[in-house]
Structure formats: C-alpha cells, structure tokens
XYZ file of C-alpha atoms in Angstrom:
473
model
C 15.596 -27.242 -1.964
C 16.960 -28.033 -5.035
C 18.013 -31.488 -6.355
C 19.989 -30.247 -9.174
C 23.085 -32.834 -10.405
C 20.784 -35.826 -8.650
C 20.589 -35.079 -5.011
C 18.724 -37.392 -3.192
C 15.050 -35.782 -1.573
C 15.405 -35.307 2.007
C 13.338 -38.251 3.809
C 11.098 -35.943 6.011
C 9.246 -38.146 9.075
C 5.755 -36.166 10.862
C 4.993 -36.468 13.768
C 2.184 -34.236 14.531
C -1.009 -33.171 12.883
C -2.683 -31.795 9.448
C -0.405 -28.920 10.090
C 2.763 -30.480 9.391
C 1.151 -32.859 6.904
C -0.620 -29.898 4.737
C 2.770 -28.347 5.161
C 4.956 -31.000 3.208
C 2.474 -30.618 0.254
C 3.699 -27.362 -0.546
C 7.344 -28.453 -0.628
C 9.038 -29.272 -3.699
C 7.897 -33.271 -4.115
C 11.222 -33.499 -6.187
C 13.177 -32.352 -3.030
C 11.007 -34.185 -0.032
C 9.936 -37.592 0.088
C 7.592 -38.473 3.286
C 9.168 -41.544 5.586
C 6.601 -41.943 7.288
C 3.615 -40.196 9.677
C 2.919 -40.634 13.402
C -0.730 -38.421 14.326
C -2.854 -38.789 16.823
C -0.520 -39.609 19.170
C 0.428 -37.103 22.708
C 3.826 -37.142 23.541
C 2.218 -38.371 27.341
C 0.311 -41.586 25.515
C 3.635 -42.135 23.885
C 5.655 -42.580 26.785
C 3.158 -44.340 29.049
C 1.035 -47.767 29.580
C -1.670 -47.404 27.185
C -4.697 -47.145 28.332
C -6.844 -49.943 26.336
C -9.486 -48.334 24.270
C -11.728 -49.887 21.480
C -11.646 -48.323 18.186
C -14.089 -45.590 18.156
C -17.358 -46.299 15.701
C -16.645 -42.470 14.209
C -13.113 -43.763 13.172
C -14.383 -45.369 10.334
C -11.268 -44.102 8.092
C -8.281 -46.068 7.135
C -6.077 -43.005 8.453
C -7.869 -42.623 11.735
C -7.922 -46.772 12.585
C -4.500 -47.105 11.740
C -3.574 -43.861 14.233
C -5.482 -45.217 16.935
C -3.324 -48.439 16.860
C -0.763 -46.208 16.900
C -1.560 -44.473 20.210
C -2.828 -47.929 21.536
C 0.859 -49.505 20.759
C 2.606 -46.083 22.141
C 4.331 -46.604 18.299
C 6.002 -43.079 18.237
C 9.435 -44.290 19.476
C 9.589 -47.726 17.784
C 8.846 -46.154 14.444
C 11.751 -43.646 15.192
C 13.664 -46.197 15.936
C 13.195 -48.069 13.080
C 13.470 -45.187 10.891
C 16.019 -43.142 12.240
C 18.541 -43.868 9.824
C 16.554 -43.211 7.245
C 15.457 -39.660 8.628
C 17.124 -36.623 7.411
C 14.343 -34.212 8.438
C 12.364 -35.128 11.483
C 8.572 -32.415 11.592
C 6.692 -31.720 14.915
C 3.685 -30.024 15.847
C 1.965 -30.159 19.021
C -1.680 -29.861 17.369
C -3.199 -33.026 18.071
C -2.258 -32.373 22.047
C -4.953 -29.905 21.802
C -8.336 -32.079 23.042
C -6.567 -33.522 26.480
C -5.769 -37.139 27.404
C -7.732 -40.037 29.381
C -5.835 -41.368 32.308
C -6.786 -44.144 34.470
C -4.039 -44.862 37.204
C -0.367 -45.109 34.983
C -2.710 -45.774 31.964
C -3.431 -43.079 29.395
C -4.488 -42.749 25.753
C -4.908 -39.707 23.585
C -8.640 -38.055 23.084
C -8.902 -37.452 19.791
C -12.269 -36.228 17.784
C -13.115 -39.984 17.360
C -13.292 -40.337 20.907
C -14.782 -37.108 22.303
C -17.958 -37.967 19.732
C -17.945 -41.217 22.572
C -18.939 -40.202 25.663
C -19.442 -44.050 26.901
C -15.812 -44.690 25.972
C -14.231 -42.465 28.741
C -16.189 -44.430 31.011
C -14.549 -47.911 29.352
C -14.331 -51.080 31.287
C -15.814 -49.818 34.164
C -12.831 -48.063 34.964
C -12.269 -44.673 36.361
C -10.924 -42.670 33.184
C -10.472 -39.145 34.046
C -10.198 -36.406 31.074
C -6.966 -34.139 31.510
C -7.308 -30.945 29.607
C -4.396 -29.354 27.246
C -3.290 -26.627 28.913
C -4.212 -27.578 32.641
C -1.315 -27.614 35.307
C -1.321 -31.351 35.160
C -2.082 -31.786 31.732
C 1.375 -29.218 30.955
C 3.372 -31.606 34.479
C 2.781 -34.855 32.353
C 3.525 -33.696 29.034
C 7.086 -31.428 30.026
C 8.038 -34.774 31.841
C 7.311 -36.924 28.482
C 9.064 -34.073 26.460
C 12.110 -34.377 27.858
C 12.125 -38.227 27.396
C 11.650 -36.972 23.673
C 14.356 -35.052 23.514
C 16.591 -37.305 25.317
C 15.541 -40.084 22.768
C 16.081 -37.851 19.922
C 19.933 -36.859 21.052
C 20.336 -40.284 21.654
C 19.240 -41.365 18.330
C 21.292 -38.548 16.361
C 17.776 -36.467 15.261
C 17.914 -33.860 17.788
C 19.584 -31.393 14.815
C 17.575 -32.740 12.309
C 14.030 -31.931 14.309
C 12.069 -28.744 13.308
C 8.865 -27.740 15.443
C 6.076 -26.115 13.492
C 5.112 -23.978 16.499
C 2.159 -22.126 14.113
C -0.795 -20.160 16.343
C -4.399 -20.577 15.665
C -5.540 -18.129 13.217
C -7.921 -15.599 14.371
C -9.438 -14.453 11.140
C -9.807 -16.054 8.298
C -8.626 -14.804 4.647
C -11.453 -12.488 4.143
C -11.370 -10.910 7.809
C -13.846 -12.199 9.495
C -13.323 -13.812 13.205
C -12.019 -17.376 13.205
C -15.082 -20.095 14.867
C -13.691 -21.651 17.576
C -12.598 -24.876 17.536
C -14.263 -27.523 20.251
C -15.469 -24.867 22.691
C -11.350 -23.019 22.047
C -11.419 -19.518 20.376
C -7.506 -18.828 19.477
C -6.768 -16.378 21.799
C -6.910 -19.383 24.861
C -5.037 -21.911 22.479
C -2.805 -19.272 21.372
C -1.885 -18.777 25.100
C -1.859 -22.353 26.230
C 0.237 -23.496 23.415
C 3.213 -21.016 24.225
C 3.942 -23.259 27.505
C 4.192 -25.916 25.588
C 6.203 -24.057 22.918
C 8.872 -22.832 25.543
C 9.400 -26.258 26.900
C 10.582 -27.310 23.632
C 12.140 -24.328 22.866
C 14.292 -24.690 25.964
C 15.272 -28.601 25.591
C 17.047 -27.572 22.555
C 14.819 -27.725 19.363
C 14.293 -24.866 16.681
C 11.007 -24.003 16.075
C 9.053 -22.340 13.427
C 6.814 -19.872 15.167
C 4.780 -16.785 13.286
C 2.868 -13.968 15.118
C -1.051 -14.798 15.606
C -1.799 -11.554 13.405
C 0.359 -12.934 10.791
C -1.266 -15.812 9.759
C -5.335 -16.376 8.221
C -7.542 -19.670 8.144
C -9.278 -20.754 4.953
C -12.608 -21.596 4.997
C -12.654 -23.657 1.850
C -9.556 -25.998 3.644
C -10.108 -29.735 2.390
C -10.856 -30.544 5.448
C -12.928 -27.850 6.771
C -13.527 -25.070 8.442
C -10.598 -24.579 11.613
C -8.117 -22.118 13.047
C -5.918 -24.453 12.273
C -6.486 -25.238 8.698
C -4.608 -22.235 7.188
C -4.708 -20.063 4.051
C -1.713 -21.061 1.331
C 0.181 -18.276 1.611
C 0.699 -19.322 5.039
C 1.917 -22.953 4.182
C 4.099 -21.362 1.391
C 5.913 -19.318 4.378
C 6.539 -22.362 6.493
C 8.022 -24.395 3.157
C 10.037 -21.886 3.049
C 11.416 -21.827 6.509
C 12.040 -25.412 6.058
C 13.564 -25.603 2.855
C 16.479 -22.727 5.062
C 16.544 -25.027 7.431
C 17.196 -28.479 5.154
C 19.879 -26.428 3.158
C 21.604 -25.688 6.664
C 21.475 -29.446 7.380
C 22.256 -31.143 4.086
C 25.782 -31.459 4.054
C 27.569 -32.561 0.614
C 27.971 -36.472 0.209
C 32.092 -36.288 -0.088
C 34.456 -33.751 0.000
C 36.399 -32.681 -2.751
C 40.414 -34.378 -2.938
C 42.905 -31.055 -2.108
C 44.257 -30.046 -5.497
C 47.763 -30.877 -6.529
C 48.827 -27.524 -6.806
C 48.904 -24.889 -3.969
C 49.297 -21.116 -3.844
C 49.819 -20.108 -0.169
C 50.978 -22.574 2.606
C 49.184 -20.927 5.116
C 45.980 -20.712 3.022
C 45.174 -23.759 1.408
C 45.271 -25.975 4.290
C 42.032 -24.096 5.213
C 40.758 -24.072 1.855
C 41.027 -27.905 1.898
C 40.095 -28.692 4.672
C 36.472 -27.402 4.901
C 33.567 -29.849 5.067
C 31.065 -28.091 3.614
C 30.374 -25.942 0.526
C 30.050 -22.068 0.970
C 26.758 -22.084 0.408
C 26.046 -24.745 3.550
C 28.109 -22.137 6.074
C 25.569 -21.900 9.137
C 24.983 -17.703 9.205
C 25.793 -15.607 12.707
C 22.536 -16.206 13.684
C 22.378 -19.761 13.861
C 25.625 -19.886 15.116
C 24.401 -17.652 17.865
C 21.888 -19.967 18.455
C 23.947 -23.014 19.450
C 26.028 -20.573 21.824
C 22.952 -19.532 23.457
C 21.843 -23.399 23.988
C 25.135 -24.532 24.724
C 25.279 -21.424 27.556
C 21.744 -22.521 29.072
C 23.328 -25.795 28.939
C 26.290 -24.892 31.358
C 28.341 -25.483 28.471
C 30.268 -22.329 28.569
C 33.269 -23.562 26.735
C 31.378 -24.776 23.707
C 29.670 -21.376 23.788
C 32.812 -19.522 23.721
C 33.713 -21.691 20.700
C 30.466 -20.466 19.080
C 31.535 -16.916 19.673
C 34.759 -17.696 18.249
C 33.521 -19.301 14.954
C 31.189 -16.228 14.496
C 33.925 -13.954 14.642
C 36.176 -16.305 12.425
C 33.652 -16.719 9.810
C 31.085 -13.819 9.701
C 33.745 -11.439 11.509
C 30.968 -10.925 13.681
C 30.734 -10.888 17.635
C 27.234 -11.929 19.134
C 27.942 -12.977 22.804
C 26.388 -16.306 23.796
C 24.527 -14.179 26.813
C 22.894 -11.641 24.054
C 18.788 -12.857 24.178
C 17.993 -12.538 20.157
C 14.258 -12.945 19.516
C 13.168 -15.562 17.293
C 12.647 -15.545 13.466
C 15.194 -12.209 13.556
C 16.986 -12.848 9.762
C 20.817 -11.636 9.706
C 21.342 -10.203 5.869
C 23.780 -11.856 3.896
C 24.983 -14.207 6.816
C 26.020 -11.257 9.624
C 28.660 -9.806 8.411
C 30.408 -7.585 10.911
C 27.943 -7.569 13.303
C 28.613 -6.295 16.681
C 26.010 -6.516 19.319
C 26.067 -5.693 23.263
C 25.384 -8.981 25.938
C 22.811 -6.989 27.241
C 21.077 -5.371 24.576
C 17.312 -5.782 24.905
C 16.324 -6.679 21.463
C 12.545 -7.949 19.832
C 11.712 -10.304 17.865
C 12.051 -10.715 13.890
C 14.646 -7.648 13.522
C 16.338 -7.760 10.151
C 20.014 -6.753 10.824
C 21.964 -6.425 7.834
C 25.642 -6.428 7.612
C 27.784 -4.665 9.608
C 25.340 -3.083 12.330
C 26.647 -2.078 15.821
C 24.181 -2.590 18.665
C 26.014 -1.283 21.364
C 26.628 0.954 24.511
C 27.750 4.500 24.594
C 28.073 5.502 28.441
C 26.126 7.709 28.750
C 22.358 7.453 31.721
C 20.029 5.012 30.216
C 17.007 7.046 29.805
C 14.597 3.978 29.610
C 12.411 2.858 32.790
C 13.745 0.900 35.299
C 16.329 1.012 38.290
C 19.730 0.373 37.427
C 18.960 -0.265 33.602
C 21.857 -0.963 31.346
C 23.169 1.618 29.221
C 22.609 -0.022 25.587
C 19.272 -0.137 23.069
C 16.250 -1.583 23.179
C 14.660 -3.073 19.703
C 10.922 -3.245 19.369
C 9.699 -5.898 17.195
C 10.091 -6.175 13.593
C 12.464 -3.122 13.508
C 14.901 -2.578 10.504
C 18.345 -2.036 10.965
C 19.829 -1.185 7.611
C 23.733 -1.650 6.195
C 26.104 -0.313 8.446
C 23.606 1.473 11.026
C 24.636 2.139 14.485
C 22.418 2.330 17.366
C 24.066 3.540 20.812
C 23.498 4.150 24.078
C 20.483 3.609 26.404
C 18.070 4.667 23.527
C 15.249 2.780 22.634
C 14.088 2.124 18.828
C 10.580 0.915 18.145
C 8.890 -1.463 16.399
C 8.513 -1.202 12.476
C 11.001 1.333 12.713
C 13.755 1.665 9.778
C 16.948 2.585 10.103
C 18.889 3.828 7.103
C 22.127 2.476 5.952
C 25.435 3.975 8.036
C 22.631 5.792 10.269
C 24.236 6.318 13.659
C 21.433 6.566 16.193
C 21.174 8.105 19.875
C 18.425 8.777 20.576
C 14.746 6.942 20.741
C 13.193 6.102 17.468
C 8.990 6.431 17.155
C 7.689 3.097 16.196
C 7.429 2.981 12.372
C 9.070 5.833 11.989
C 12.479 6.007 9.285
C 15.784 7.495 10.640
C 18.735 8.550 8.458
C 22.062 10.030 8.796
C 24.527 11.352 11.401
C 22.989 11.489 14.137
C 20.201 10.175 13.031
C 16.773 12.531 12.386
C 13.708 11.509 11.613
C 12.890 11.239 7.293
C 10.164 9.552 6.509
C 7.271 7.283 8.298
C 5.995 3.941 7.452
C 2.332 4.581 5.999
C -0.098 3.411 8.922
C -2.480 3.037 6.154
C -0.251 1.293 3.328
C 2.277 0.077 5.529
C 3.056 -3.275 3.239
C 4.213 -0.601 0.938
C 7.469 -1.492 2.561
C 7.355 -4.713 2.994
C 10.768 -5.821 1.044
C 12.809 -4.318 3.772
C 11.255 -6.602 6.650
C 13.001 -9.681 5.793
C 11.400 -12.022 7.869
C 7.817 -10.896 6.959
C 8.278 -11.060 3.336
C 6.099 -14.338 2.973
C 3.085 -12.314 4.719
C 0.021 -10.631 2.360
C -0.498 -7.514 2.384
C -3.629 -7.678 4.136
C -1.820 -9.782 7.443
C 1.341 -7.645 7.194
C -1.370 -4.291 8.096
C -2.926 -6.239 10.513
C 0.456 -7.336 12.212
C 1.927 -3.737 12.295
C -1.512 -2.655 13.981
C -1.382 -4.712 16.692
C 2.369 -4.732 17.389
C 2.292 -0.739 17.423
C -1.063 -0.896 19.390
C 0.294 -3.146 21.987
C 3.951 -1.369 21.651
C 4.062 -0.622 25.497
C 6.980 2.539 25.618
C 5.513 6.197 25.076
C 7.805 7.908 22.225
C 7.639 11.682 21.768
C 6.061 13.757 18.688
C 9.617 13.844 17.915
C 11.626 10.856 18.638
C 14.814 11.827 17.066
C-alpha cells in the first residue's frame, strides 16, 4: 500500500504466530507499522481462568518468557482494549493452537513447545492436569465457545471489519518437491483437515479469511526458524502480503471528504458526486459487496442483505443475489462490472469472473446427476470466464477450463479445455505438461510459482468428481 501524499502507515496488531509475523516482514515497511504482537496464547486460554504454570526452563528467550507471561495473565483482550483506537488492521492466525491446551478443572494454559519439553509441568502442583489435544471434539467445542466471545469483543471494539485471518494450510511439499517433515507427530494432511473445522467457525462468525490450496504452498528448508510445514517459501509470503495489501486498501478511507465545488454542472448528478464518502479507487468490488450481503443473509438480516444487492446494482450494474454461494478466493475482474449470477448456481473456488459475465438458467432439463437439481450451471474450481461470456442452463464447466470472451456455453466443458464461439466449441486445451503457460489468465493464482501452479492443476483435475465426455462442447 502506498503512502504517497504523506499518508500514515497502517498500524497492525498481530494475534497469532510466526505465520503472521513473518508475513508482516514482507509488507512494505513504509506502509505498515507493527503495533502489538500476542503469540502462544490459545483463544481458550485467553477467555478462561489461567492455570498457574511456572516459566518452563526451556523458555530462555525474552520472547518466550514474555508470551508465557501473557498466556498466564490472559492478556489478549486487555491488550486489544488498550490498543483498539489505534488498530488499523488485526491479523490473526491459528498456528499456536496446534499443540492443544492444558486443563485442570476450569483453569487453562496453552501447551507450547517449551511446556511439551518439560513433561513434569503437566502434573504441576499435584493438580490433575489434562492435555486436551487440538482437533479433538472437546478442544473444538471449548475453542468455538471462546471464538464466539472473541468475535463479539471485536464487534464491540469496532475491530471486526478490520480483522483478517491468515488461514494458510501446512505445506505438503518443500520448495524442491520433497514431502514435508511432520511437526510434533502431525503430518500436513492431518493438520489441514483439523484446521479446516476451526477456520469454518471463524468464517461462519463473519470474519474474512485469506486461504490458499495446500497444493499451492511450499515450505522452505532454509527458513530462519527451521524446517517446518508452516515455515513457508518466500513466494507464499509475497502472495499473502499482496492479499493483505488489497484488504487494507479496501479498509483505508480518506481522512476527510473534499468540500463540494462552488460550481455544478447537473443538479441531479452533482449531489451524488459531492456526497461520495470514498474515492473512486476505494469503492468495494462486487465480490466484497456480495460477501457482506451473504453474511447479513446468514445472520437473518434480510433487509441489509437486500440493500447490499441493490448497492451492487448501483455501483457495478451487477446482479449477484445474497443467497449465491461463491467459492473462496474468487476474483471479479475490474471490480465485477455487469456480472449476473443465478442464485442457485453451483460455483467453485478461485474463479476468475471478468466483466459482463452471465451465469444463468435456460429452462432446459439439467444433465447433472442428482434428483431435482436446478437447471443452472456448475462451475469447477479455478475456471476462467472471460469478458462477456455466458454460461447457461444445467451445463458443467470443469476446473481450470477457460471460456473465451463473448462465448456462449450451453454444453459441458471438460477440465482444462479452452472454449469459444456461439455456441461454444473446444478451441484449445491447457497443456497438462505446462499449464503455467496460461497462469496469467487465472487471476487468483498469479502469485504462485510454476511448480506450485502445476501441482495445484494436477491435484484439482485428479480429484474432480465428474466425468466429462471426450468431446465436451
């Protein structure tokens, strides 16, 4: 984010682990300032009576000692209260939840690498101390209750809309393609399945998440903190930093609104121009407006959900119903001008949807499997719908397929196929040996390196559940 014109830097509060802290180092140092950092403190511990545990002998660093003290005093909320008026951006990640918690009656402390290295601490003072492992139903229940209190406090402090969760998966492979080493006995596939339940809770509570597919990340064996599945390669941090930049730009409003010009050209237009509270480059995209509409609808506030739909029509001439289910990581080109989407369309994640795209029904019987399925399209993950494309009826567009500009799709499109024309026909295919040659078209994936893009392409197509005919269009 630029600070041209003397704009003050974005002040960041981090509640999380090295995942957020290392990502912060990849942000522009002139545009971001670290305000506070709370680590090694489970949400459960932050909202429970602390279990008094002495500093582990292994906690010799100032950082470890400070974070142990913070956990022992449940410091998260007091520090948020102290900093709330200054916080421009709150970054959250859940990596420090991975080792679970120690519980005795209703007293809790976070289980850290240092306490794990001192087994005697888990029987401290003769108390019946239990380890509640991350990912278990008991831990998930305790954590979910704390998450609800956390989100309620964020809303009360005016920080909910300023919070971004870095929901990065553990890398399954290193930069050089080798499988990653398990961390504390857990491999990446297991941990990613466990983290997904927790991230779903935060998503349902209205928080925004930055996530990436596991196939799209790599760990670095030369990372300064050592070899671990959550110590990422540089390109991963750069990609996440770019997502944070985009989020921050949406948040940052001008400090003051310019006074109306003394003259006017049109008595109907000028009041609208003068009353705009945001600059043109701060107008929320159609995707972001839809996100708000969808959240309001899930919360039962149908009136505000409908107002968001109307806002999309006003700002972008787009019709994206609040009930539409858009996958995570979808990008609307040029903000989503003229996009029309059927409320019942089945849409995957990571889509690229260019201006003036229509995804709608045509009244013909659906050809997908399933009784009573709607006569509207199904779009697979990471498909590209180019400017003016129309996808109509009960057709299936496979993952990584590319629909050319102004094409009209009424039949199935195979994964990785490139189609164009009216009606759309196959005009090419994404080369499975070198899919990254088309990477520029996949807007959400541009930050991936070629190897990660290839791995994601292969895994997505391998797991695609729908068989496609040899001649799909």
